[in-house]
Coordinates of C-alpha atoms in Angstrom, one line a residue:
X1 CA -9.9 17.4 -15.3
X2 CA -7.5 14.7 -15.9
X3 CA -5.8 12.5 -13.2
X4 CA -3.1 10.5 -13.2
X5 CA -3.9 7.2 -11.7
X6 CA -0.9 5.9 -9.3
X7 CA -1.2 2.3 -7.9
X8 CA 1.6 0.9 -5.6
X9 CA 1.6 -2.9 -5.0
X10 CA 2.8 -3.1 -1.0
X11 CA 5.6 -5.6 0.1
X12 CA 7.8 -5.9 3.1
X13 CA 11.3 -5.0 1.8
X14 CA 10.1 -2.5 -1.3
X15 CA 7.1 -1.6 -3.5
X16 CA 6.5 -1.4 -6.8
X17 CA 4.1 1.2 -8.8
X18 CA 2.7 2.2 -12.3
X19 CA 1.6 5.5 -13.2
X20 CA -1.6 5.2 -15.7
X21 CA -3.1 8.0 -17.8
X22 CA -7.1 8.1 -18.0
X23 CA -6.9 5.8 -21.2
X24 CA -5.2 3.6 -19.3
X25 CA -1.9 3.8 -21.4
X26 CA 1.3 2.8 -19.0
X27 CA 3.6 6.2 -18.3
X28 CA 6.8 5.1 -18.0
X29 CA 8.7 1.9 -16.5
X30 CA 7.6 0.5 -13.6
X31 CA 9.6 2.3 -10.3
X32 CA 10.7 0.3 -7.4
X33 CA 10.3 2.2 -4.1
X34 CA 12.0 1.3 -0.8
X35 CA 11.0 2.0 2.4
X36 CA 13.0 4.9 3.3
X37 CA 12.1 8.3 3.2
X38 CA 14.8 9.0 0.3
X39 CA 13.2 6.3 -2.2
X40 CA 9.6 8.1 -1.2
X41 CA 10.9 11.5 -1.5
X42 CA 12.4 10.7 -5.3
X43 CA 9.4 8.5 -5.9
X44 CA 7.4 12.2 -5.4
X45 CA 9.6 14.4 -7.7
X46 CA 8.6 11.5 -10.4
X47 CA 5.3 12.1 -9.9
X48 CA 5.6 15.9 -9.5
X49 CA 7.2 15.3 -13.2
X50 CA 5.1 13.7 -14.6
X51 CA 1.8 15.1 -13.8
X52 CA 3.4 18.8 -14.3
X53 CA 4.2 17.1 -17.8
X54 CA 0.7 15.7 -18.5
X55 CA -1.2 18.4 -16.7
X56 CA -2.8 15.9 -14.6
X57 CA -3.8 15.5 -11.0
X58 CA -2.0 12.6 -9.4
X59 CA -4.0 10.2 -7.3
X60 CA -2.6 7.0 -5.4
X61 CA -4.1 3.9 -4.5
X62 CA -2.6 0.9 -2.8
X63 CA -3.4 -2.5 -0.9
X64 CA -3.3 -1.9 2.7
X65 CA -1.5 -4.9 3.2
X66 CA -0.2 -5.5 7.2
X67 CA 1.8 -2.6 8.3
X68 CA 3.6 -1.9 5.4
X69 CA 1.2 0.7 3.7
X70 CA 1.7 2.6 6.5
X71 CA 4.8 4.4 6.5
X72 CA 3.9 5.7 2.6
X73 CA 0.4 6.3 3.5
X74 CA 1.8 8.6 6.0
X75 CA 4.8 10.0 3.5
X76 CA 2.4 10.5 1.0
X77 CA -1.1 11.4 2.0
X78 CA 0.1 14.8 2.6
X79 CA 0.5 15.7 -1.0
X80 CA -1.9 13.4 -3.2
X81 CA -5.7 11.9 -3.0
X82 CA -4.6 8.3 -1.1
X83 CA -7.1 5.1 -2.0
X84 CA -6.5 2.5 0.3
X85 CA -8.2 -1.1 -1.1
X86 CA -8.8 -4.2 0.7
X87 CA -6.6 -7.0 -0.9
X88 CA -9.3 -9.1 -1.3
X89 CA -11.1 -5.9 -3.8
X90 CA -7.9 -5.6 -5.4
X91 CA -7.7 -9.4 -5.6
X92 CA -11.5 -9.9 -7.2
X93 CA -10.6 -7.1 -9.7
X94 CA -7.8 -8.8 -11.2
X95 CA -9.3 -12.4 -11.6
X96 CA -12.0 -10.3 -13.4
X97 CA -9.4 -8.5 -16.1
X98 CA -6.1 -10.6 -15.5
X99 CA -5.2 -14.0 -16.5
X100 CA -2.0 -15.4 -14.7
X101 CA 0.2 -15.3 -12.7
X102 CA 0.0 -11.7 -10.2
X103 CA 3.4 -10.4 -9.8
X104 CA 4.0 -7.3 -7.9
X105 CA 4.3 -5.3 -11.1
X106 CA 0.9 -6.7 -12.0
X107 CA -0.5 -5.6 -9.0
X108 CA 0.6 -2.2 -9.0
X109 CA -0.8 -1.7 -12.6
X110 CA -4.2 -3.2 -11.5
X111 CA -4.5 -1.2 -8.7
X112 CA -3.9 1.9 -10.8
X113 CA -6.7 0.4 -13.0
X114 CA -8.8 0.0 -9.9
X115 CA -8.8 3.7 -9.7
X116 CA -9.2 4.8 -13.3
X117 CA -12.6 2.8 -13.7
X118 CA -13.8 4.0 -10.0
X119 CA -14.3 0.0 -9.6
X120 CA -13.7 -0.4 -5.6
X121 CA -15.3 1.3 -3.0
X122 CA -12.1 3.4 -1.2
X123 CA -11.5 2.2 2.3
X124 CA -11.4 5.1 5.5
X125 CA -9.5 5.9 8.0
X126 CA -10.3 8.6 10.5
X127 CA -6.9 10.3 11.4
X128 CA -3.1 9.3 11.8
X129 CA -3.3 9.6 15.8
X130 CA -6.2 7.0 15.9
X131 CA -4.6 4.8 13.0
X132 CA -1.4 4.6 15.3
X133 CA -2.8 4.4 18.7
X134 CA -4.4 1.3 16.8
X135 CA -1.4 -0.1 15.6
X136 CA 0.7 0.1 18.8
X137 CA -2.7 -1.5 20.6
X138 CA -2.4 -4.7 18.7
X139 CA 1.6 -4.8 19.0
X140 CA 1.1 -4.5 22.7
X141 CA -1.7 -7.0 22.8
X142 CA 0.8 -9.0 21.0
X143 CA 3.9 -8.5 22.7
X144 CA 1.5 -9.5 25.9
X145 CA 0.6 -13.0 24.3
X146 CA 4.2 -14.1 23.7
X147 CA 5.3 -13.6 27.0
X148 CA 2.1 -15.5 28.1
X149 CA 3.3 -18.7 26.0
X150 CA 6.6 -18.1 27.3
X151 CA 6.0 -18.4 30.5
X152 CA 4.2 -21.4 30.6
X153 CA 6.7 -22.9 28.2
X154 CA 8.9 -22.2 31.1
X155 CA 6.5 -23.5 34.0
X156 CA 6.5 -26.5 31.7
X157 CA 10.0 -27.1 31.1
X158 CA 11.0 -26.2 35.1
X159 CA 8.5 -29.2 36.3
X160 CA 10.0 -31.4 33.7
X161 CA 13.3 -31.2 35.9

């Protein structure tokens, strides 16, 4: 069985990934994905392509960096094997293999390496409901701490008058 060894380095604004065969040979160019559902859903026919082309199985893997992983995670983890890594893993990997400077295009191919050699151990998570119940907990816990600070920045500035 072959795979097809996906990695996508996670940014804010877009993401870059790098589709690697089992010898570690590069498939293509690099592609650039946005964060809309469009640049995932043409991101997917790519893949489809390509691993209908190689006979392979695809597999993802990507830094679960902040909050942005989250919205392909959740795209994608329908359709393919998702590996999420810890940035530090993915981090120690490349200081190991990679001299440099890391760019995003870097990343994405290490990550894909990350997978090929079975380096990292993957990291879990339960279900979607939990993951987001999770997420809007520490927004709320957030929100909560800022209006905290502005209130007293308001006390403070009131009994300055």
């Amino acid at each position: 069985m072959t795979y097809l060894n996906i990695g996508i380095d996670v940014a804010k604004n877009s993401h870059q990934a790098c589709l690697v065969d089992e010898h570690g040979k590069q498939i293509g160019k690099y592609i650039r994905l946005e964060n809309s559902r469009s640049s995932i859903e043409s991101f997917r026919e790519i893949v489809e392509a390509v691993a209908i082309k190689m006979n392979a199985i695809p597999r993802i893997g990507m830094e679960a960096t902040g909050i942005y992983w989250y919205p392909i995670y959740n795209a994608l983890s329908d359709w393919y094997e998702m590996n999420l890594y810890n940035p530090s893993q993915i981090r120690g990997f490349a200081q190991v293999n990679i001299r440099g400077t890391k760019t995003d295009k870097i990343g994405a191919k290490t990550i894909a390496n990350m997978m090929r050699f079975g380096e990292a151990p993957k990291t879990s998570f339960e279900d979607k409901n939990r993951m987001e119940i999770k997420e809007y907990s520490r927004f709320h816990f957030k929100l909560k701490s800022e209006l905290i600070n502005l209130k007293r920045r308001f006390l403070r500035n009131v009994h300055m008058i």
